[in-house]
mmCIF file of C-alpha atoms in Angstrom:
data_model
loop_
_atom_site.group_PDB
_atom_site.id
_atom_site.type_symbol
_atom_site.label_atom_id
_atom_site.label_comp_id
_atom_site.label_asym_id
_atom_site.label_seq_id
_atom_site.Cartn_x
_atom_site.Cartn_y
_atom_site.Cartn_z
ATOM 1 C CA MET Z 1 90.591 107.248 60.994
ATOM 2 C CA ALA Z 2 92.402 104.804 63.292
ATOM 3 C CA LYS Z 3 90.492 104.961 67.249
ATOM 4 C CA VAL Z 4 92.995 104.295 69.611
ATOM 5 C CA LYS Z 5 91.498 101.647 72.459
ATOM 6 C CA GLY Z 6 92.721 101.615 75.775
ATOM 7 C CA ALA Z 7 92.058 99.103 78.971
ATOM 8 C CA ILE Z 8 92.886 99.096 82.550
ATOM 9 C CA VAL Z 9 93.828 95.808 84.975
ATOM 10 C CA VAL Z 10 94.400 97.280 88.649
ATOM 11 C CA ASP Z 11 96.116 94.986 91.353
ATOM 12 C CA THR Z 12 93.078 95.339 93.412
ATOM 13 C CA GLU Z 13 94.723 93.443 96.715
ATOM 14 C CA ARG Z 14 97.059 95.955 96.163
ATOM 15 C CA CYS Z 15 95.022 99.103 95.990
ATOM 16 C CA LYS Z 16 94.518 101.402 98.891
ATOM 17 C CA GLY Z 17 91.880 103.221 97.549
ATOM 18 C CA CYS Z 18 93.754 106.875 97.690
ATOM 19 C CA SER Z 19 91.916 107.370 94.317
ATOM 20 C CA LEU Z 20 93.977 109.598 93.146
ATOM 21 C CA CYS Z 21 93.631 107.710 89.936
ATOM 22 C CA VAL Z 22 89.687 108.916 89.740
ATOM 23 C CA VAL Z 23 90.902 112.563 89.956
ATOM 24 C CA ALA Z 24 94.068 112.146 87.055
ATOM 25 C CA CYS Z 25 91.609 109.993 84.306
ATOM 26 C CA PRO Z 26 90.854 112.677 81.955
ATOM 27 C CA LEU Z 27 87.929 110.523 80.928
ATOM 28 C CA GLU Z 28 86.305 109.460 84.455
ATOM 29 C CA VAL Z 29 86.420 105.652 82.975
ATOM 30 C CA ILE Z 30 87.495 105.140 87.120
ATOM 31 C CA ALA Z 31 85.739 105.124 89.803
ATOM 32 C CA LEU Z 32 86.629 103.050 93.221
ATOM 33 C CA ALA Z 33 84.719 100.186 94.325
ATOM 34 C CA LYS Z 34 81.222 99.302 96.952
ATOM 35 C CA GLU Z 35 83.252 96.123 98.013
ATOM 36 C CA VAL Z 36 86.573 96.359 99.160
ATOM 37 C CA ASN Z 37 89.787 94.019 99.633
ATOM 38 C CA LEU Z 38 91.367 92.064 102.126
ATOM 39 C CA LYS Z 39 92.869 95.527 103.673
ATOM 40 C CA GLY Z 40 89.133 96.773 103.884
ATOM 41 C CA TYR Z 41 89.817 99.753 100.715
ATOM 42 C CA ASN Z 42 87.286 100.551 98.339
ATOM 43 C CA TYR Z 43 89.611 99.763 95.353
ATOM 44 C CA ALA Z 44 89.818 101.541 91.789
ATOM 45 C CA LEU Z 45 87.952 99.777 89.136
ATOM 46 C CA GLN Z 46 87.515 100.647 85.224
ATOM 47 C CA VAL Z 47 83.878 101.248 85.069
ATOM 48 C CA VAL Z 48 83.288 102.433 81.521
ATOM 49 C CA GLU Z 49 84.158 99.800 79.368
ATOM 50 C CA ASP Z 50 84.652 101.499 75.676
ATOM 51 C CA LYS Z 51 85.947 105.463 76.717
ATOM 52 C CA CYS Z 52 89.612 103.713 77.604
ATOM 53 C CA ASN Z 53 92.477 105.744 75.551
ATOM 54 C CA GLY Z 54 95.083 104.529 77.275
ATOM 55 C CA CYS Z 55 96.381 107.455 78.067
ATOM 56 C CA THR Z 56 98.373 105.710 81.550
ATOM 57 C CA SER Z 57 97.398 108.880 83.385
ATOM 58 C CA CYS Z 58 96.087 106.825 85.832
ATOM 59 C CA ALA Z 59 99.176 104.379 86.265
ATOM 60 C CA THR Z 60 101.515 107.582 86.333
ATOM 61 C CA VAL Z 61 99.612 108.633 89.502
ATOM 62 C CA CYS Z 62 99.273 105.712 91.462
ATOM 63 C CA PRO Z 63 101.491 105.470 93.967
ATOM 64 C CA ASP Z 64 101.635 102.077 94.562
ATOM 65 C CA GLY Z 65 102.331 100.997 90.602
ATOM 66 C CA CYS Z 66 98.363 99.035 90.739
ATOM 67 C CA ILE Z 67 97.462 100.229 87.496
ATOM 68 C CA THR Z 68 98.402 98.270 84.242
ATOM 69 C CA VAL Z 69 97.576 99.302 81.119
ATOM 70 C CA TYR Z 70 97.432 97.999 77.780
ATOM 71 C CA ARG Z 71 96.576 100.432 74.234
ATOM 72 C CA THR Z 72 95.952 99.420 70.760
ATOM 73 C CA LYS Z 73 94.957 100.970 67.140
ATOM 74 C CA VAL Z 74 91.271 99.960 65.919
ATOM 75 C CA GLU Z 75 90.844 100.531 62.365
ATOM 76 C CA MET A 1 86.439 95.787 70.893
ATOM 77 C CA ASP A 2 86.295 93.534 73.906
ATOM 78 C CA LYS A 3 88.229 94.545 76.781
ATOM 79 C CA GLN A 4 89.935 91.320 77.163
ATOM 80 C CA ASP A 5 91.061 91.772 72.908
ATOM 81 C CA ILE A 6 93.073 94.852 74.330
ATOM 82 C CA ILE A 7 94.321 93.244 77.210
ATOM 83 C CA LYS A 8 97.213 91.617 76.069
ATOM 84 C CA PRO A 9 101.369 91.113 76.519
ATOM 85 C CA GLU A 10 102.003 93.210 72.850
ATOM 86 C CA ASN A 11 99.654 95.872 73.359
ATOM 87 C CA LEU A 12 101.395 96.923 77.212
ATOM 88 C CA VAL A 13 101.784 100.461 77.675
ATOM 89 C CA TYR A 14 102.976 100.638 81.782
ATOM 90 C CA LYS A 15 103.172 98.662 84.275
ATOM 91 C CA LYS A 16 104.920 98.960 87.614
ATOM 92 C CA PRO A 17 108.508 99.089 87.202
ATOM 93 C CA THR A 18 110.287 95.429 87.719
ATOM 94 C CA LEU A 19 112.859 97.180 90.269
ATOM 95 C CA MET A 20 109.497 97.767 92.111
ATOM 96 C CA ASN A 21 108.437 94.181 94.238
ATOM 97 C CA ASP A 22 105.360 92.854 95.063
ATOM 98 C CA ASN A 23 105.840 93.875 99.018
ATOM 99 C CA PRO A 24 102.779 95.749 100.200
ATOM 100 C CA MET A 25 104.303 99.160 101.129
ATOM 101 C CA HIS A 26 103.408 100.534 104.745
ATOM 102 C CA TYR A 27 102.618 103.924 103.014
ATOM 103 C CA CYS A 28 99.049 105.595 103.597
ATOM 104 C CA PRO A 29 96.955 105.508 101.160
ATOM 105 C CA GLY A 30 97.499 108.837 98.683
ATOM 106 C CA CYS A 31 101.062 108.748 99.789
ATOM 107 C CA SER A 32 103.370 110.804 97.560
ATOM 108 C CA HIS A 33 106.396 108.703 98.111
ATOM 109 C CA GLY A 34 105.104 105.728 96.184
ATOM 110 C CA VAL A 35 104.887 107.834 93.358
ATOM 111 C CA VAL A 36 108.909 108.886 93.699
ATOM 112 C CA HIS A 37 109.459 104.749 94.356
ATOM 113 C CA LYS A 38 108.552 104.706 90.967
ATOM 114 C CA LEU A 39 110.418 107.365 88.772
ATOM 115 C CA ILE A 40 113.473 105.837 90.838
ATOM 116 C CA ALA A 41 113.140 102.404 89.479
ATOM 117 C CA GLU A 42 112.019 103.855 86.452
ATOM 118 C CA VAL A 43 114.928 105.596 85.698
ATOM 119 C CA ILE A 44 117.418 103.184 87.048
ATOM 120 C CA GLU A 45 115.883 100.735 84.504
ATOM 121 C CA GLU A 46 115.690 103.147 81.796
ATOM 122 C CA MET A 47 119.818 104.320 82.555
ATOM 123 C CA GLY A 48 120.189 100.010 82.866
ATOM 124 C CA LEU A 49 122.059 100.807 86.544
ATOM 125 C CA GLU A 50 120.467 97.989 87.575
ATOM 126 C CA ASN A 51 123.256 96.680 89.443
ATOM 127 C CA LYS A 52 125.433 99.238 89.951
ATOM 128 C CA ALA A 53 122.961 101.530 92.316
ATOM 129 C CA VAL A 54 123.612 101.436 95.635
ATOM 130 C CA GLY A 55 120.506 104.017 97.467
ATOM 131 C CA VAL A 56 120.958 105.119 101.414
ATOM 132 C CA SER A 57 117.856 105.427 103.408
ATOM 133 C CA PRO A 58 116.896 108.161 105.600
ATOM 134 C CA VAL A 59 115.011 107.622 108.893
ATOM 135 C CA GLY A 60 111.242 108.696 108.855
ATOM 136 C CA CYS A 61 108.820 106.475 106.633
ATOM 137 C CA ALA A 62 110.456 106.111 103.513
ATOM 138 C CA VAL A 63 113.629 104.285 105.750
ATOM 139 C CA PHE A 64 111.433 100.586 104.685
ATOM 140 C CA ILE A 65 112.351 101.729 100.638
ATOM 141 C CA TYR A 66 114.677 98.945 100.938
ATOM 142 C CA ASN A 67 112.164 96.454 100.951
ATOM 143 C CA TYR A 68 110.664 98.165 97.867
ATOM 144 C CA LEU A 69 112.738 98.414 95.583
ATOM 145 C CA ASP A 70 115.350 95.626 93.700
ATOM 146 C CA ILE A 71 118.421 97.510 94.385
ATOM 147 C CA ASP A 72 121.354 98.058 97.245
ATOM 148 C CA TRP A 73 120.518 99.903 100.017
ATOM 149 C CA GLU A 74 122.686 101.316 102.993
ATOM 150 C CA GLU A 75 120.101 102.845 106.556
ATOM 151 C CA ALA A 76 122.022 105.495 108.070
ATOM 152 C CA ALA A 77 121.744 106.841 110.859
ATOM 153 C CA HIS A 78 119.388 110.238 111.286
ATOM 154 C CA GLY A 79 120.483 112.816 108.738
ATOM 155 C CA ARG A 80 124.025 110.726 108.469
ATOM 156 C CA ALA A 81 122.434 110.326 104.632
ATOM 157 C CA PRO A 82 125.103 112.486 102.620
ATOM 158 C CA ALA A 83 127.745 111.353 104.355
ATOM 159 C CA VAL A 84 127.148 107.303 104.273
ATOM 160 C CA ALA A 85 126.556 107.963 100.257
ATOM 161 C CA THR A 86 130.334 109.997 100.284
ATOM 162 C CA ALA A 87 131.933 107.035 102.055
ATOM 163 C CA ILE A 88 130.262 104.882 99.307
ATOM 164 C CA LYS A 89 130.521 106.949 96.376
ATOM 165 C CA ARG A 90 134.040 107.294 97.281
ATOM 166 C CA LEU A 91 134.725 103.453 97.573
ATOM 167 C CA TRP A 92 133.264 102.856 94.597
ATOM 168 C CA PRO A 93 132.972 105.915 92.187
ATOM 169 C CA GLU A 94 131.434 103.339 89.349
ATOM 170 C CA ASN A 95 128.454 102.944 91.563
ATOM 171 C CA LEU A 96 125.327 105.178 91.083
ATOM 172 C CA VAL A 97 125.297 106.665 94.756
ATOM 173 C CA PHE A 98 121.839 108.937 96.039
ATOM 174 C CA THR A 99 120.246 109.357 99.314
ATOM 175 C CA TYR A 100 116.182 109.607 99.687
ATOM 176 C CA GLN A 101 115.560 111.354 102.485
ATOM 177 C CA GLY A 102 112.310 113.792 104.346
ATOM 178 C CA ASP A 103 112.700 117.184 105.594
ATOM 179 C CA GLY A 104 112.759 116.111 109.033
ATOM 180 C CA ASP A 105 116.212 113.818 108.544
ATOM 181 C CA LEU A 106 117.598 116.191 106.190
ATOM 182 C CA ALA A 107 117.036 119.873 106.625
ATOM 183 C CA ALA A 108 116.860 119.401 110.927
ATOM 184 C CA ILE A 109 118.924 116.915 112.215
ATOM 185 C CA GLY A 110 120.767 115.896 109.005
ATOM 186 C CA THR A 111 121.698 119.589 108.131
ATOM 187 C CA ALA A 112 124.980 119.377 108.632
ATOM 188 C CA GLU A 113 126.040 116.967 106.339
ATOM 189 C CA THR A 114 123.557 117.807 103.826
ATOM 190 C CA ILE A 115 124.964 120.947 103.128
ATOM 191 C CA HIS A 116 128.832 120.026 103.222
ATOM 192 C CA ALA A 117 128.271 117.099 101.333
ATOM 193 C CA LEU A 118 126.933 118.971 98.601
ATOM 194 C CA ASN A 119 128.893 121.620 99.316
ATOM 195 C CA ARG A 120 132.664 119.354 98.148
ATOM 196 C CA GLY A 121 130.925 118.549 95.529
ATOM 197 C CA GLU A 122 130.412 115.051 96.211
ATOM 198 C CA ASN A 123 129.283 112.964 92.853
ATOM 199 C CA ILE A 124 125.796 111.835 94.470
ATOM 200 C CA THR A 125 121.870 112.619 94.609
ATOM 201 C CA ILE A 126 120.240 113.583 97.199
ATOM 202 C CA ILE A 127 116.389 113.214 96.262
ATOM 203 C CA PHE A 128 114.852 115.709 99.194
ATOM 204 C CA ILE A 129 110.989 114.491 100.255
ATOM 205 C CA ASN A 130 109.755 117.782 101.094
ATOM 206 C CA ASN A 131 106.138 117.091 102.962
ATOM 207 C CA ALA A 132 106.860 120.159 105.775
ATOM 208 C CA ILE A 133 105.516 117.854 108.734
ATOM 209 C CA TYR A 134 107.051 114.384 110.328
ATOM 210 C CA GLY A 135 105.197 112.244 109.267
ATOM 211 C CA MET A 136 106.930 109.098 110.541
ATOM 212 C CA THR A 137 106.335 110.282 114.625
ATOM 213 C CA GLY A 138 102.357 111.355 113.676
ATOM 214 C CA GLY A 139 102.661 114.722 112.102
ATOM 215 C CA GLN A 140 104.913 117.007 114.130
ATOM 216 C CA MET A 141 106.277 120.789 113.240
ATOM 217 C CA ALA A 142 109.593 120.362 110.880
ATOM 218 C CA PRO A 143 111.457 122.954 109.898
ATOM 219 C CA THR A 144 109.932 123.583 106.848
ATOM 220 C CA THR A 145 106.809 123.606 108.524
ATOM 221 C CA LEU A 146 104.597 126.618 106.545
ATOM 222 C CA VAL A 147 104.138 129.812 108.721
ATOM 223 C CA GLY A 148 100.517 129.452 110.187
ATOM 224 C CA MET A 149 100.331 126.207 109.372
ATOM 225 C CA LYS A 150 99.110 123.555 112.120
ATOM 226 C CA THR A 151 100.665 120.442 113.329
ATOM 227 C CA ALA A 152 100.706 118.251 116.517
ATOM 228 C CA THR A 153 103.645 120.514 118.133
ATOM 229 C CA CYS A 154 102.096 123.937 116.655
ATOM 230 C CA PRO A 155 98.414 123.252 117.303
ATOM 231 C CA TYR A 156 97.727 126.963 116.707
ATOM 232 C CA GLY A 157 99.623 127.363 113.327
ATOM 233 C CA ARG A 158 103.163 127.557 113.224
ATOM 234 C CA ASP A 159 104.240 131.484 114.878
ATOM 235 C CA PRO A 160 107.448 132.597 113.072
ATOM 236 C CA LYS A 161 108.040 134.734 117.084
ATOM 237 C CA ILE A 162 108.213 131.881 118.888
ATOM 238 C CA GLN A 163 109.285 128.668 115.999
ATOM 239 C CA GLY A 164 111.291 131.248 113.407
ATOM 240 C CA TYR A 165 110.941 130.729 109.886
ATOM 241 C CA PRO A 166 110.575 128.047 107.387
ATOM 242 C CA LEU A 167 113.540 126.734 106.041
ATOM 243 C CA LYS A 168 114.729 126.524 101.758
ATOM 244 C CA ILE A 169 117.583 123.805 101.559
ATOM 245 C CA THR A 170 116.981 123.911 98.042
ATOM 246 C CA GLU A 171 117.621 128.386 97.618
ATOM 247 C CA ILE A 172 120.764 127.209 100.467
ATOM 248 C CA ALA A 173 122.174 124.623 97.969
ATOM 249 C CA ALA A 174 122.042 126.238 94.635
ATOM 250 C CA GLN A 175 123.958 129.414 96.430
ATOM 251 C CA LEU A 176 126.890 126.065 97.064
ATOM 252 C CA GLU A 177 129.969 126.053 95.138
ATOM 253 C CA GLY A 178 129.644 122.006 95.000
ATOM 254 C CA THR A 179 126.713 121.179 93.550
ATOM 255 C CA ALA A 180 125.844 120.731 89.853
ATOM 256 C CA TYR A 181 121.989 120.635 89.397
ATOM 257 C CA VAL A 182 120.071 121.818 92.283
ATOM 258 C CA THR A 183 115.806 121.667 91.165
ATOM 259 C CA ARG A 184 112.500 121.045 92.978
ATOM 260 C CA GLN A 185 109.750 119.363 91.311
ATOM 261 C CA SER A 186 106.572 117.905 92.761
ATOM 262 C CA VAL A 187 104.271 114.684 91.525
ATOM 263 C CA GLN A 188 100.236 115.567 92.047
ATOM 264 C CA THR A 189 99.663 115.939 88.790
ATOM 265 C CA PRO A 190 100.941 113.375 85.625
ATOM 266 C CA ALA A 191 102.830 116.484 83.709
ATOM 267 C CA ALA A 192 104.459 116.832 87.171
ATOM 268 C CA ILE A 193 105.466 113.316 87.573
ATOM 269 C CA ARG A 194 106.706 113.417 83.897
ATOM 270 C CA LYS A 195 109.224 116.733 85.337
ATOM 271 C CA ALA A 196 110.420 115.476 88.255
ATOM 272 C CA LYS A 197 111.109 111.702 86.315
ATOM 273 C CA LYS A 198 113.574 114.048 84.020
ATOM 274 C CA ALA A 199 114.786 116.310 87.191
ATOM 275 C CA ILE A 200 115.971 112.419 88.337
ATOM 276 C CA ARG A 201 116.891 111.147 85.245
ATOM 277 C CA LYS A 202 119.574 114.467 84.641
ATOM 278 C CA ALA A 203 120.943 114.209 88.619
ATOM 279 C CA PHE A 204 121.319 110.476 88.546
ATOM 280 C CA GLU A 205 122.874 110.751 85.067
ATOM 281 C CA ASN A 206 125.131 113.817 86.014
ATOM 282 C CA SER A 207 126.559 112.374 89.121
ATOM 283 C CA MET A 208 127.620 109.183 86.910
ATOM 284 C CA GLN A 209 129.281 111.612 84.778
ATOM 285 C CA GLY A 210 131.245 113.558 87.985
ATOM 286 C CA LYS A 211 129.578 116.585 87.280
ATOM 287 C CA GLY A 212 128.707 117.801 91.452
ATOM 288 C CA SER A 213 126.848 117.297 93.579
ATOM 289 C CA ASN A 214 123.025 117.182 92.647
ATOM 290 C CA LEU A 215 119.985 117.523 94.686
ATOM 291 C CA VAL A 216 116.025 117.537 93.544
ATOM 292 C CA GLU A 217 113.521 118.123 96.162
ATOM 293 C CA ILE A 218 109.784 116.988 95.781
ATOM 294 C CA VAL A 219 107.861 119.236 97.467
ATOM 295 C CA SER A 220 105.017 116.645 98.308
ATOM 296 C CA THR A 221 101.956 115.501 100.764
ATOM 297 C CA CYS A 222 101.335 113.898 103.952
ATOM 298 C CA ASN A 223 97.487 113.410 103.981
ATOM 299 C CA SER A 224 97.613 111.358 107.171
ATOM 300 C CA GLY A 225 99.698 114.133 109.347
ATOM 301 C CA TRP A 226 97.853 116.773 107.303
ATOM 302 C CA LYS A 227 94.542 115.477 108.105
ATOM 303 C CA MET A 228 92.974 115.563 104.791
ATOM 304 C CA SER A 229 92.298 112.874 101.184
ATOM 305 C CA PRO A 230 95.264 112.420 99.473
ATOM 306 C CA VAL A 231 93.302 114.615 96.455
ATOM 307 C CA LYS A 232 92.624 117.511 99.297
ATOM 308 C CA ALA A 233 96.277 117.278 100.071
ATOM 309 C CA ASN A 234 97.340 117.614 96.989
ATOM 310 C CA LYS A 235 94.972 121.379 96.337
ATOM 311 C CA TRP A 236 96.728 122.344 99.568
ATOM 312 C CA MET A 237 99.853 121.409 98.540
ATOM 313 C CA GLU A 238 98.751 123.679 95.468
ATOM 314 C CA GLU A 239 98.089 126.586 96.903
ATOM 315 C CA ASN A 240 99.820 126.891 99.692
ATOM 316 C CA MET A 241 103.588 125.248 99.281
ATOM 317 C CA PHE A 242 104.379 126.266 96.150
ATOM 318 C CA PRO A 243 103.664 129.874 96.465
ATOM 319 C CA PHE A 244 106.981 129.146 99.131
ATOM 320 C CA TYR A 245 108.241 126.130 97.669
ATOM 321 C CA PRO A 246 108.131 127.803 93.604
ATOM 322 C CA LEU A 247 109.028 124.544 91.560
ATOM 323 C CA GLY A 248 111.575 124.778 88.960
ATOM 324 C CA ASP A 249 115.413 124.390 88.230
ATOM 325 C CA LEU A 250 117.566 126.783 90.551
ATOM 326 C CA LYS A 251 120.819 126.005 89.408
ATOM 327 C CA ASP A 252 122.203 123.792 86.189
ATOM 328 C CA LYS A 253 126.012 124.454 85.846
ATOM 329 C CA GLU A 254 125.758 122.352 82.094
#
């Protein structure tokens, strides 16, 4: 059965660390980084590599449009 | 499969709409304005109206929307956006004209302009962001502030005996003959955001087809003004705002 795999890219300099994407992610693959960006915010990051299925929930709720989502089918 | 193998242009499923530029937005972290800006950009792109859209920006936090969305904008005096939009739409009937207003702009100083523009059936869309507070000026009481809700100018909670009751502009608009589509949506979850996008699209289509005026209220958060974290503000909105401002279509003249 084909499996769906996804990945997200966060524009860490644009991110304001509101953590709405962390809550919106059904698979809990996003968390806030310990490091801060130039604005001083703890930015969001994909911390679990394998689990993301590219459902775009995080990107949809992101108020600043920082998240780009990719998805592909794996045989 | 490695993450780098997935991140390829052909696998792209979601990115920031092209109409939204790279200027950093001045909104507080987690502000609902950003989500609604994104929805407007997406709908305009999907309808192919990039060169025909004219927005009217309000006074309030969203005044700088013209810095973030690359379409034509006009800035109106406080509350007068529907009057300015009326003029633009009458002069350029083939353009998509909409206003973007907050509750302090639309429901307080601009009540007259809003109600009369809607009642005249101008072919415009009003996007109404209702966060029950004056966000930009520091969290003062707005006409839409809930009973018992604490703000800078009602620190003991809104008391109807002193400040009166919250104003349901959307319910008033649904009673007007000129309105074609009146709805209330929210943007706190992916499902709600998808519904809100559909509502904005329908309102824009109605105004392009000349069906009458459209009002899309978005029940939103102002986590700074409410003094909560963005996640907590969303929860507070679901628990306290939705019972008084129920979501759904109030009027849909087919």
